Amino acid sequence: MSALSGAASVVGIGATEFSKDSGRSELQLAAEAVRAALDDAGLRPSDVDGLVTFSMDANAEIAVARELGVPRLRFFGQIGYGGGAACATVGHAAMAVATGVADVVVCYRAFNERSGHRFGRVAAGATAAPTSGGIDNGWQYPVGLSTPAATVAMFAQRYLHEFGATSEDFGRVAVAMRRHAATNPRAWFHGRPITLAEHQASRWIVEPLHLLDCCQESDGAVAVVVTSTARARDLPHPPAVITAAAQGSGADQFTMTSYYRDDLTGLPELGLVARQLWAQAGIGPADVQVGMLYDHFTPFVLVQLEELGFCGRGEARHFLADGGIELDGALPVNPHGGQLGEAYIHGMNGLAEGVRQIRGSAVNQVADVRNVVVTAGTGVPTSGLVLAVG
Amino acid sequence: MAAAVTRAPGAPPAVGTELPALRLDVTATFVVATALATRDFQDVHHDRVAAVARGSKDIFLNILTTTGLVQRCVTDWAGPAAVVRAVSIRLGVPCYAGDELVLGGRVAAVEAAHAGGPEGVEVLVEVVGRCGLGDHVTGTVKVVLP
Amino acid sequence: MSAGVAPVADAVQDPAERIREAARRLVEAGDCAPRPARDPVNEPMINNWTEALGDANPAYPGIAPPAMVQVWTMGGLHGQRADDDPLGAMTRVLDEAGYTSVVATDCAQTYARALRPGERLAVRARLTDVAGPKRTALGEGWFVTTVSTWTVDGEPVAEMMFRILKFRPPPPPPPPRQVPRPQVNRDTAYFWEGTAVGELRIQKCGECGALRHPPGPMCPRCGATRPGYVVASGRGEVYSFVVHHHPPLPGREVPFVVALVELEEGVRVLGELRGADPGAVRIGAPVEVDFDRIDDELVLPAWRPR
């Protein structure tokens, strides 16, 4: 158990609707989600003294603070590496709260990822930045490997080769997520489950990934409020206690293209996160009732199950075939439908669902939830959380 | 504009004789004036916008003018008494407005004129006209000199 | 089609044979009807011509410049080819076969006698030869030759052989390929300078000899900052690969393969795998380096099967 474990809690969650065309600016989405999260927490903008977001977010902390009328900010920051930042925003907030640097920190992510800039398109200028990242991209974009799906497909092909898995094993993730989303009214794919045959028949995006291996593109925003667990006792909702928060970056780490390590079948940066989470929280995989696993592309859900220790290396396909990630399975994963089914808000909607599962207020509520593990973007330097009933 | 008649009358020219060069500033006005004087109203010879739209860099000389200039190159040298019997040309690169066209000739053959035609010697002159892009025209002119 | 010349039967399928058949019929049809000049040979038009061409020959306008013969029978500002004009008919045949562009190649005029103001000319034309298809610098085409005869009261006074090339314009050159361009700095310049000269260069630590790709300024093994490079053999095996279908990418046609290749030297390098059936690529397939020249300043590493 670390000094961080249990010191802070998530006490409010808020979101806009999830759509394909929000019809308003990203800043408005951010402000609406933050205000909703504060309302949920029973707090006011004047209570806020910290803001954390993704470095990819277009809305600076000061811009959001202006819209909310936050009079003073003592702590603010942006976490890098795309969706890998999701849990780290809360981790940084928890560290600030645990150390007394800030009292109430709101973490947010807001974008028009469907109606505005789409990540699945080739990022113009990805190689132009005079930075180490711009140089890194120069090994990949010019030769034609230039979309997130393509970078994940390179890992996935090797995974299939080494473990004898098939595209259907990836498909079982998509089918489960769409089944969960089908009963979630907030999900874009509410009422629209798919079959494994439909997954197999969907068009290729980048082999070995079909269209239905790729998460959707969404407009929307999510915010969560972090404060001390002590203060949380006085707020309206039962706290989701942050019993572990960790970041991870592995040896020879790149963003989406860590192709130069001995092994391509794992996510060592997530393995590093997992070991920290279990150590901080003082629990193991068997103590977790719900997994909120980052599902931008199906193959990395399998690898996450393995890195987190829910099954052995190369065994995820059996875990899936046995219904392991279904609502009544060994580890219900993403009961809201994940990014494949509910919305792609860079992992923050999964984080909010983790809080609902702790509160017992989710539409697809898993019984007797005590611990939820939450992961962030995969293939990049990443982060994770364990949320627990207080 | 007219070049001096430089051939000495009387003596037939020797094979290999070089004709004086005929240098022409091919202005847009020249291209248009000659096109209209030869009753050639194709737009590429007078309408720059149309010429560019058709893939040319500018308006350019028409064939009837090139034929007439090849003839002129020889008659300027041969004088008014010469009788032109044939002009035969092969066309090369276009000659655009703004270019310079330099025509030159060389006597390639001299023989007695054929019976039934004008009296004198029949001279075959090879003509080359060059512009900025290269050979605009190569050809021969057959004239009978008294 | 020229009046009185039957169209080529649809049964003739071969395009070249259809052209030859149409040409045969037009050649057999001989001269078209004589077309009279608008005006008699006249001093004002001669003067316009000599003024424009700068021709000071004092024989004019007493006689007309011989090379002016065609001017007298030009169609004029609103002129249209006669239905039986053989060049017009042959042009239509070749246009339909895709030989839509035209360039004049030869013009040979002979003059029987000088023409004087007052004489009234007429011209008739016949198709004499259609030769092709021939490869030319401009594209594949057919040489079409006609002969025009000018007469005064039935007396032939001048003749002109006129040859054009009707050609199929070559497809426009593909636009230059636009791919994202790598940023080159002092840590990576050796690599891109290598591809430009056909070498696949791998960073080698100047101290401990460790090979490394992608490169960096400091050896992660020994800490030295003296990187050099070796030229790789270029041979390796596919360690993993993807087949890109969507979205379309600038500078590439889908589907295409990008392979992560493990070189004999032990490092991995990304590149497009070209010349392989995307459906047949397998992990472990032997490949060798290829170089994909984008333009004068950028050559990308690529792979081909070996």
PDB file of N, CA and C in Angstrom, chain A residues 120-122 127-131 134-135 138-147 150 152-158 161-162 203-208 252 254 257 259-264, chain C residues 179-185 188 190-192 212-215 238-250 252 256-260 268-272 278 283-284 298 300-301:
ATOM      1  N   GLY A 120      -8.509   8.736 -37.352  1.00  0.00           N
ATOM      2  CA  GLY A 120      -8.299   7.619 -38.272  1.00  0.00           C
ATOM      3  C   GLY A 120      -7.781   8.054 -39.624  1.00  0.00           C
ATOM      4  N   ARG A 121      -7.816   9.345 -39.873  1.00  0.00           N
ATOM      5  CA  ARG A 121      -7.262   9.866 -41.124  1.00  0.00           C
ATOM      6  C   ARG A 121      -5.761  10.068 -40.936  1.00  0.00           C
ATOM      7  N   VAL A 122      -5.088  10.179 -42.056  1.00  0.00           N
ATOM      8  CA  VAL A 122      -3.654  10.411 -41.948  1.00  0.00           C
ATOM      9  C   VAL A 122      -3.422  11.811 -41.392  1.00  0.00           C
ATOM     10  N   THR A 127       4.838  14.316 -39.400  1.00  0.00           N
ATOM     11  CA  THR A 127       6.293  14.204 -39.446  1.00  0.00           C
ATOM     12  C   THR A 127       6.968  15.573 -39.442  1.00  0.00           C
ATOM     13  N   ALA A 128       6.152  16.617 -39.369  1.00  0.00           N
ATOM     14  CA  ALA A 128       6.724  17.950 -39.569  1.00  0.00           C
ATOM     15  C   ALA A 128       7.261  18.577 -38.293  1.00  0.00           C
ATOM     16  N   ALA A 129       6.716  18.143 -37.153  1.00  0.00           N
ATOM     17  CA  ALA A 129       7.118  18.809 -35.913  1.00  0.00           C
ATOM     18  C   ALA A 129       8.607  18.610 -35.658  1.00  0.00           C
ATOM     19  N   PRO A 130       9.312  19.668 -35.319  1.00  0.00           N
ATOM     20  CA  PRO A 130      10.751  19.553 -35.048  1.00  0.00           C
ATOM     21  C   PRO A 130      10.995  19.033 -33.639  1.00  0.00           C
ATOM     22  N   THR A 131      10.470  17.843 -33.389  1.00  0.00           N
ATOM     23  CA  THR A 131      10.525  17.246 -32.059  1.00  0.00           C
ATOM     24  C   THR A 131      10.959  15.799 -32.198  1.00  0.00           C
ATOM     25  N   GLY A 134       8.258  14.015 -33.911  1.00  0.00           N
ATOM     26  CA  GLY A 134       8.255  14.220 -35.361  1.00  0.00           C
ATOM     27  C   GLY A 134       9.285  13.342 -36.043  1.00  0.00           C
ATOM     28  N   ILE A 135      10.458  13.220 -35.439  1.00  0.00           N
ATOM     29  CA  ILE A 135      11.495  12.332 -35.984  1.00  0.00           C
ATOM     30  C   ILE A 135      11.005  10.885 -35.954  1.00  0.00           C
ATOM     31  N   GLY A 138       8.799   9.840 -38.659  1.00  0.00           N
ATOM     32  CA  GLY A 138       9.450   9.749 -39.959  1.00  0.00           C
ATOM     33  C   GLY A 138       9.831   8.339 -40.367  1.00  0.00           C
ATOM     34  N   TRP A 139       9.853   7.394 -39.428  1.00  0.00           N
ATOM     35  CA  TRP A 139      10.151   5.998 -39.779  1.00  0.00           C
ATOM     36  C   TRP A 139       8.901   5.255 -40.209  1.00  0.00           C
ATOM     37  N   GLN A 140       7.754   5.884 -40.039  1.00  0.00           N
ATOM     38  CA  GLN A 140       6.486   5.178 -40.141  1.00  0.00           C
ATOM     39  C   GLN A 140       5.568   5.797 -41.196  1.00  0.00           C
ATOM     40  N   TYR A 141       5.288   7.079 -41.080  1.00  0.00           N
ATOM     41  CA  TYR A 141       4.329   7.705 -41.998  1.00  0.00           C
ATOM     42  C   TYR A 141       4.788   7.673 -43.447  1.00  0.00           C
ATOM     43  N   PRO A 142       6.031   8.040 -43.750  1.00  0.00           N
ATOM     44  CA  PRO A 142       6.406   8.091 -45.165  1.00  0.00           C
ATOM     45  C   PRO A 142       6.279   6.746 -45.871  1.00  0.00           C
ATOM     46  N   VAL A 143       6.527   5.645 -45.157  1.00  0.00           N
ATOM     47  CA  VAL A 143       6.481   4.340 -45.831  1.00  0.00           C
ATOM     48  C   VAL A 143       5.064   3.770 -45.879  1.00  0.00           C
ATOM     49  N   GLY A 144       4.083   4.521 -45.414  1.00  0.00           N
ATOM     50  CA  GLY A 144       2.696   4.098 -45.609  1.00  0.00           C
ATOM     51  C   GLY A 144       2.018   3.535 -44.369  1.00  0.00           C
ATOM     52  N   LEU A 145       2.716   3.532 -43.236  1.00  0.00           N
ATOM     53  CA  LEU A 145       2.087   3.063 -41.992  1.00  0.00           C
ATOM     54  C   LEU A 145       1.672   4.314 -41.236  1.00  0.00           C
ATOM     55  N   SER A 146       0.440   4.732 -41.456  1.00  0.00           N
ATOM     56  CA  SER A 146       0.131   6.095 -41.046  1.00  0.00           C
ATOM     57  C   SER A 146      -1.244   6.278 -40.436  1.00  0.00           C
ATOM     58  N   THR A 147      -1.868   5.205 -39.992  1.00  0.00           N
ATOM     59  CA  THR A 147      -3.114   5.374 -39.237  1.00  0.00           C
ATOM     60  C   THR A 147      -3.008   4.539 -37.966  1.00  0.00           C
ATOM     61  N   ALA A 150      -3.486   0.899 -38.608  1.00  0.00           N
ATOM     62  CA  ALA A 150      -2.340   0.243 -39.241  1.00  0.00           C
ATOM     63  C   ALA A 150      -1.266  -0.095 -38.217  1.00  0.00           C
ATOM     64  N   VAL A 152      -1.640  -0.685 -35.033  1.00  0.00           N
ATOM     65  CA  VAL A 152      -2.086  -1.792 -34.182  1.00  0.00           C
ATOM     66  C   VAL A 152      -2.093  -3.100 -34.982  1.00  0.00           C
ATOM     67  N   ALA A 153      -2.462  -3.014 -36.256  1.00  0.00           N
ATOM     68  CA  ALA A 153      -2.520  -4.212 -37.096  1.00  0.00           C
ATOM     69  C   ALA A 153      -1.157  -4.907 -37.154  1.00  0.00           C
ATOM     70  N   MET A 154      -0.079  -4.121 -37.115  1.00  0.00           N
ATOM     71  CA  MET A 154       1.264  -4.712 -37.168  1.00  0.00           C
ATOM     72  C   MET A 154       1.509  -5.602 -35.949  1.00  0.00           C
ATOM     73  N   PHE A 155       1.087  -5.131 -34.758  1.00  0.00           N
ATOM     74  CA  PHE A 155       1.175  -5.966 -33.551  1.00  0.00           C
ATOM     75  C   PHE A 155       0.259  -7.179 -33.690  1.00  0.00           C
ATOM     76  N   ALA A 156      -0.963  -6.923 -34.163  1.00  0.00           N
ATOM     77  CA  ALA A 156      -1.979  -7.970 -34.198  1.00  0.00           C
ATOM     78  C   ALA A 156      -1.543  -9.134 -35.091  1.00  0.00           C
ATOM     79  N   GLN A 157      -0.924  -8.799 -36.224  1.00  0.00           N
ATOM     80  CA  GLN A 157      -0.484  -9.860 -37.141  1.00  0.00           C
ATOM     81  C   GLN A 157       0.508 -10.787 -36.438  1.00  0.00           C
ATOM     82  N   ARG A 158       1.423 -10.203 -35.701  1.00  0.00           N
ATOM     83  CA  ARG A 158       2.431 -11.009 -35.004  1.00  0.00           C
ATOM     84  C   ARG A 158       1.781 -11.816 -33.888  1.00  0.00           C
ATOM     85  N   HIS A 161       0.158 -14.806 -35.327  1.00  0.00           N
ATOM     86  CA  HIS A 161       1.183 -15.741 -35.771  1.00  0.00           C
ATOM     87  C   HIS A 161       1.748 -16.530 -34.599  1.00  0.00           C
ATOM     88  N   GLU A 162       2.045 -15.859 -33.514  1.00  0.00           N
ATOM     89  CA  GLU A 162       2.746 -16.538 -32.407  1.00  0.00           C
ATOM     90  C   GLU A 162       1.819 -17.419 -31.579  1.00  0.00           C
ATOM     91  N   ARG A 203     -15.737  -5.042 -43.806  1.00  0.00           N
ATOM     92  CA  ARG A 203     -14.625  -4.835 -44.747  1.00  0.00           C
ATOM     93  C   ARG A 203     -13.294  -4.673 -44.022  1.00  0.00           C
ATOM     94  N   TRP A 204     -12.246  -4.965 -44.766  1.00  0.00           N
ATOM     95  CA  TRP A 204     -10.912  -4.760 -44.223  1.00  0.00           C
ATOM     96  C   TRP A 204     -10.645  -3.268 -44.070  1.00  0.00           C
ATOM     97  N   ILE A 205     -10.041  -2.924 -42.969  1.00  0.00           N
ATOM     98  CA  ILE A 205      -9.481  -1.582 -42.835  1.00  0.00           C
ATOM     99  C   ILE A 205      -7.978  -1.695 -43.081  1.00  0.00           C
ATOM    100  N   VAL A 206      -7.306  -2.371 -42.185  1.00  0.00           N
ATOM    101  CA  VAL A 206      -5.907  -2.744 -42.420  1.00  0.00           C
ATOM    102  C   VAL A 206      -5.783  -4.178 -41.935  1.00  0.00           C
ATOM    103  N   GLU A 207      -5.569  -5.110 -42.847  1.00  0.00           N
ATOM    104  CA  GLU A 207      -5.448  -6.508 -42.432  1.00  0.00           C
ATOM    105  C   GLU A 207      -4.324  -6.644 -41.403  1.00  0.00           C
ATOM    106  N   PRO A 208      -4.588  -7.384 -40.331  1.00  0.00           N
ATOM    107  CA  PRO A 208      -5.734  -8.276 -40.088  1.00  0.00           C
ATOM    108  C   PRO A 208      -6.915  -7.630 -39.370  1.00  0.00           C
ATOM    109  N   ASP A 252      12.649   0.858 -24.839  1.00  0.00           N
ATOM    110  CA  ASP A 252      12.586   1.161 -26.266  1.00  0.00           C
ATOM    111  C   ASP A 252      11.157   1.529 -26.683  1.00  0.00           C
ATOM    112  N   PHE A 254       8.020   3.527 -28.050  1.00  0.00           N
ATOM    113  CA  PHE A 254       7.589   4.489 -29.059  1.00  0.00           C
ATOM    114  C   PHE A 254       6.089   4.709 -28.887  1.00  0.00           C
ATOM    115  N   THR A 257       4.324   2.518 -32.132  1.00  0.00           N
ATOM    116  CA  THR A 257       5.210   1.739 -33.011  1.00  0.00           C
ATOM    117  C   THR A 257       6.417   1.202 -32.256  1.00  0.00           C
ATOM    118  N   TYR A 259       8.107  -1.310 -32.216  1.00  0.00           N
ATOM    119  CA  TYR A 259       8.289  -2.520 -33.026  1.00  0.00           C
ATOM    120  C   TYR A 259       9.694  -3.095 -32.917  1.00  0.00           C
ATOM    121  N   TYR A 260      10.522  -2.500 -32.091  1.00  0.00           N
ATOM    122  CA  TYR A 260      11.941  -2.853 -32.151  1.00  0.00           C
ATOM    123  C   TYR A 260      12.380  -3.608 -30.904  1.00  0.00           C
ATOM    124  N   ARG A 261      11.387  -4.023 -30.109  1.00  0.00           N
ATOM    125  CA  ARG A 261      11.656  -4.848 -28.935  1.00  0.00           C
ATOM    126  C   ARG A 261      11.731  -6.312 -29.381  1.00  0.00           C
ATOM    127  N   ASP A 262      12.297  -7.140 -28.490  1.00  0.00           N
ATOM    128  CA  ASP A 262      12.406  -8.558 -28.840  1.00  0.00           C
ATOM    129  C   ASP A 262      11.044  -9.149 -29.164  1.00  0.00           C
ATOM    130  N   ASP A 263      10.036  -8.767 -28.374  1.00  0.00           N
ATOM    131  CA  ASP A 263       8.725  -9.420 -28.467  1.00  0.00           C
ATOM    132  C   ASP A 263       7.670  -8.393 -28.845  1.00  0.00           C
ATOM    133  N   LEU A 264       6.804  -8.774 -29.775  1.00  0.00           N
ATOM    134  CA  LEU A 264       5.746  -7.853 -30.193  1.00  0.00           C
ATOM    135  C   LEU A 264       4.368  -8.280 -29.710  1.00  0.00           C
TER     136      LEU A 264
ATOM    137  N   VAL C 179       3.945  12.039 -50.397  1.00  0.00           N
ATOM    138  CA  VAL C 179       3.890  11.234 -49.179  1.00  0.00           C
ATOM    139  C   VAL C 179       4.352  12.122 -48.029  1.00  0.00           C
ATOM    140  N   PRO C 180       3.934  11.747 -46.810  1.00  0.00           N
ATOM    141  CA  PRO C 180       4.482  12.502 -45.680  1.00  0.00           C
ATOM    142  C   PRO C 180       6.007  12.397 -45.720  1.00  0.00           C
ATOM    143  N   ARG C 181       6.671  13.496 -45.514  1.00  0.00           N
ATOM    144  CA  ARG C 181       8.138  13.494 -45.643  1.00  0.00           C
ATOM    145  C   ARG C 181       8.767  13.392 -44.269  1.00  0.00           C
ATOM    146  N   PRO C 182       9.748  12.537 -44.128  1.00  0.00           N
ATOM    147  CA  PRO C 182      10.387  12.423 -42.813  1.00  0.00           C
ATOM    148  C   PRO C 182      11.131  13.701 -42.474  1.00  0.00           C
ATOM    149  N   GLN C 183      11.166  13.974 -41.207  1.00  0.00           N
ATOM    150  CA  GLN C 183      12.008  15.064 -40.768  1.00  0.00           C
ATOM    151  C   GLN C 183      13.433  14.524 -40.623  1.00  0.00           C
ATOM    152  N   VAL C 184      14.362  15.227 -41.167  1.00  0.00           N
ATOM    153  CA  VAL C 184      15.750  14.779 -41.132  1.00  0.00           C
ATOM    154  C   VAL C 184      16.531  15.728 -40.223  1.00  0.00           C
ATOM    155  N   ASN C 185      17.210  15.154 -39.237  1.00  0.00           N
ATOM    156  CA  ASN C 185      18.076  16.005 -38.416  1.00  0.00           C
ATOM    157  C   ASN C 185      19.447  15.354 -38.334  1.00  0.00           C
ATOM    158  N   THR C 188      19.603  11.627 -37.863  1.00  0.00           N
ATOM    159  CA  THR C 188      19.013  10.696 -38.835  1.00  0.00           C
ATOM    160  C   THR C 188      19.475  10.924 -40.266  1.00  0.00           C
ATOM    161  N   TYR C 190      22.211  10.472 -41.870  1.00  0.00           N
ATOM    162  CA  TYR C 190      22.982   9.401 -42.533  1.00  0.00           C
ATOM    163  C   TYR C 190      22.048   8.378 -43.174  1.00  0.00           C
ATOM    164  N   PHE C 191      20.888   8.118 -42.528  1.00  0.00           N
ATOM    165  CA  PHE C 191      19.974   7.096 -43.051  1.00  0.00           C
ATOM    166  C   PHE C 191      19.394   7.534 -44.393  1.00  0.00           C
ATOM    167  N   TRP C 192      18.909   8.781 -44.435  1.00  0.00           N
ATOM    168  CA  TRP C 192      18.247   9.267 -45.659  1.00  0.00           C
ATOM    169  C   TRP C 192      19.265   9.575 -46.745  1.00  0.00           C
ATOM    170  N   ARG C 212      21.638  -0.394 -34.180  1.00  0.00           N
ATOM    171  CA  ARG C 212      20.398   0.164 -33.643  1.00  0.00           C
ATOM    172  C   ARG C 212      19.593   0.814 -34.758  1.00  0.00           C
ATOM    173  N   HIS C 213      18.310   0.499 -34.760  1.00  0.00           N
ATOM    174  CA  HIS C 213      17.367   1.210 -35.633  1.00  0.00           C
ATOM    175  C   HIS C 213      16.009   1.193 -34.971  1.00  0.00           C
ATOM    176  N   PRO C 214      15.282   2.300 -34.964  1.00  0.00           N
ATOM    177  CA  PRO C 214      15.671   3.645 -35.404  1.00  0.00           C
ATOM    178  C   PRO C 214      16.822   4.194 -34.574  1.00  0.00           C
ATOM    179  N   PRO C 215      17.550   5.119 -35.145  1.00  0.00           N
ATOM    180  CA  PRO C 215      18.766   5.600 -34.505  1.00  0.00           C
ATOM    181  C   PRO C 215      18.502   6.676 -33.464  1.00  0.00           C
ATOM    182  N   VAL C 238      10.307 -11.102 -43.221  1.00  0.00           N
ATOM    183  CA  VAL C 238       9.138 -10.385 -42.718  1.00  0.00           C
ATOM    184  C   VAL C 238       8.893 -10.807 -41.277  1.00  0.00           C
ATOM    185  N   TYR C 239       8.974  -9.844 -40.362  1.00  0.00           N
ATOM    186  CA  TYR C 239       8.700 -10.143 -38.951  1.00  0.00           C
ATOM    187  C   TYR C 239       7.219  -9.948 -38.658  1.00  0.00           C
ATOM    188  N   SER C 240       6.642  -8.932 -39.272  1.00  0.00           N
ATOM    189  CA  SER C 240       5.186  -8.741 -39.245  1.00  0.00           C
ATOM    190  C   SER C 240       4.832  -7.846 -40.423  1.00  0.00           C
ATOM    191  N   PHE C 241       3.543  -7.776 -40.728  1.00  0.00           N
ATOM    192  CA  PHE C 241       3.147  -6.962 -41.880  1.00  0.00           C
ATOM    193  C   PHE C 241       1.672  -6.615 -41.752  1.00  0.00           C
ATOM    194  N   VAL C 242       1.264  -5.622 -42.507  1.00  0.00           N
ATOM    195  CA  VAL C 242      -0.157  -5.267 -42.602  1.00  0.00           C
ATOM    196  C   VAL C 242      -0.486  -5.076 -44.074  1.00  0.00           C
ATOM    197  N   VAL C 243      -1.767  -5.231 -44.382  1.00  0.00           N
ATOM    198  CA  VAL C 243      -2.251  -4.907 -45.730  1.00  0.00           C
ATOM    199  C   VAL C 243      -3.210  -3.733 -45.581  1.00  0.00           C
ATOM    200  N   HIS C 244      -2.789  -2.599 -46.075  1.00  0.00           N
ATOM    201  CA  HIS C 244      -3.594  -1.380 -45.886  1.00  0.00           C
ATOM    202  C   HIS C 244      -4.681  -1.302 -46.960  1.00  0.00           C
ATOM    203  N   HIS C 245      -5.920  -1.159 -46.494  1.00  0.00           N
ATOM    204  CA  HIS C 245      -7.050  -0.983 -47.419  1.00  0.00           C
ATOM    205  C   HIS C 245      -7.698   0.389 -47.297  1.00  0.00           C
ATOM    206  N   HIS C 246      -7.795   0.899 -46.082  1.00  0.00           N
ATOM    207  CA  HIS C 246      -8.562   2.118 -45.844  1.00  0.00           C
ATOM    208  C   HIS C 246      -7.928   2.893 -44.699  1.00  0.00           C
ATOM    209  N   PRO C 247      -7.933   4.189 -44.730  1.00  0.00           N
ATOM    210  CA  PRO C 247      -8.431   5.062 -45.791  1.00  0.00           C
ATOM    211  C   PRO C 247      -7.414   5.168 -46.928  1.00  0.00           C
ATOM    212  N   PRO C 248      -7.823   5.770 -48.059  1.00  0.00           N
ATOM    213  CA  PRO C 248      -6.852   6.023 -49.125  1.00  0.00           C
ATOM    214  C   PRO C 248      -5.725   6.905 -48.586  1.00  0.00           C
ATOM    215  N   LEU C 249      -4.520   6.646 -49.058  1.00  0.00           N
ATOM    216  CA  LEU C 249      -3.378   7.431 -48.592  1.00  0.00           C
ATOM    217  C   LEU C 249      -2.756   8.166 -49.761  1.00  0.00           C
ATOM    218  N   PRO C 250      -2.251   9.359 -49.517  1.00  0.00           N
ATOM    219  CA  PRO C 250      -1.570  10.074 -50.599  1.00  0.00           C
ATOM    220  C   PRO C 250      -0.349   9.292 -51.058  1.00  0.00           C
ATOM    221  N   ARG C 252      -0.117   6.480 -52.629  1.00  0.00           N
ATOM    222  CA  ARG C 252      -0.165   5.014 -52.688  1.00  0.00           C
ATOM    223  C   ARG C 252      -1.519   4.542 -53.178  1.00  0.00           C
ATOM    224  N   PHE C 256      -2.050  -2.101 -50.237  1.00  0.00           N
ATOM    225  CA  PHE C 256      -0.600  -2.243 -50.296  1.00  0.00           C
ATOM    226  C   PHE C 256      -0.114  -2.813 -48.967  1.00  0.00           C
ATOM    227  N   VAL C 257       1.096  -3.334 -48.999  1.00  0.00           N
ATOM    228  CA  VAL C 257       1.637  -4.040 -47.837  1.00  0.00           C
ATOM    229  C   VAL C 257       2.742  -3.193 -47.209  1.00  0.00           C
ATOM    230  N   VAL C 258       2.683  -3.051 -45.902  1.00  0.00           N
ATOM    231  CA  VAL C 258       3.816  -2.486 -45.171  1.00  0.00           C
ATOM    232  C   VAL C 258       4.376  -3.601 -44.296  1.00  0.00           C
ATOM    233  N   ALA C 259       5.672  -3.816 -44.413  1.00  0.00           N
ATOM    234  CA  ALA C 259       6.299  -4.913 -43.674  1.00  0.00           C
ATOM    235  C   ALA C 259       7.319  -4.383 -42.685  1.00  0.00           C
ATOM    236  N   LEU C 260       7.313  -5.039 -41.516  1.00  0.00           N
ATOM    237  CA  LEU C 260       8.358  -4.839 -40.521  1.00  0.00           C
ATOM    238  C   LEU C 260       9.345  -5.972 -40.754  1.00  0.00           C
ATOM    239  N   ARG C 268      15.288  -4.268 -36.965  1.00  0.00           N
ATOM    240  CA  ARG C 268      14.056  -4.236 -37.766  1.00  0.00           C
ATOM    241  C   ARG C 268      13.867  -2.861 -38.404  1.00  0.00           C
ATOM    242  N   VAL C 269      13.338  -2.881 -39.613  1.00  0.00           N
ATOM    243  CA  VAL C 269      13.109  -1.646 -40.368  1.00  0.00           C
ATOM    244  C   VAL C 269      11.758  -1.763 -41.063  1.00  0.00           C
ATOM    245  N   LEU C 270      10.998  -0.677 -41.045  1.00  0.00           N
ATOM    246  CA  LEU C 270       9.700  -0.634 -41.721  1.00  0.00           C
ATOM    247  C   LEU C 270       9.864  -0.186 -43.176  1.00  0.00           C
ATOM    248  N   GLY C 271       9.023  -0.744 -44.043  1.00  0.00           N
ATOM    249  CA  GLY C 271       9.003  -0.272 -45.425  1.00  0.00           C
ATOM    250  C   GLY C 271       7.848  -0.925 -46.170  1.00  0.00           C
ATOM    251  N   GLU C 272       7.490  -0.331 -47.283  1.00  0.00           N
ATOM    252  CA  GLU C 272       6.457  -0.953 -48.114  1.00  0.00           C
ATOM    253  C   GLU C 272       7.046  -2.184 -48.772  1.00  0.00           C
ATOM    254  N   PRO C 278      -0.592  -9.141 -52.033  1.00  0.00           N
ATOM    255  CA  PRO C 278      -0.916  -8.892 -50.619  1.00  0.00           C
ATOM    256  C   PRO C 278      -1.524 -10.113 -49.932  1.00  0.00           C
ATOM    257  N   ILE C 283       4.517 -14.095 -42.616  1.00  0.00           N
ATOM    258  CA  ILE C 283       5.611 -13.843 -41.682  1.00  0.00           C
ATOM    259  C   ILE C 283       6.711 -14.859 -41.963  1.00  0.00           C
ATOM    260  N   GLY C 284       7.943 -14.393 -41.990  1.00  0.00           N
ATOM    261  CA  GLY C 284       9.075 -15.264 -42.285  1.00  0.00           C
ATOM    262  C   GLY C 284       9.493 -15.252 -43.735  1.00  0.00           C
ATOM    263  N   LEU C 298      13.865  12.624 -51.925  1.00  0.00           N
ATOM    264  CA  LEU C 298      13.408  11.623 -50.952  1.00  0.00           C
ATOM    265  C   LEU C 298      13.355  10.236 -51.579  1.00  0.00           C
ATOM    266  N   LEU C 300      12.623   6.338 -50.173  1.00  0.00           N
ATOM    267  CA  LEU C 300      12.170   5.593 -49.000  1.00  0.00           C
ATOM    268  C   LEU C 300      12.713   4.172 -49.049  1.00  0.00           C
ATOM    269  N   PRO C 301      13.007   3.617 -47.869  1.00  0.00           N
ATOM    270  CA  PRO C 301      13.336   2.193 -47.850  1.00  0.00           C
ATOM    271  C   PRO C 301      12.075   1.394 -48.173  1.00  0.00           C
TER     272      PRO C 301
END
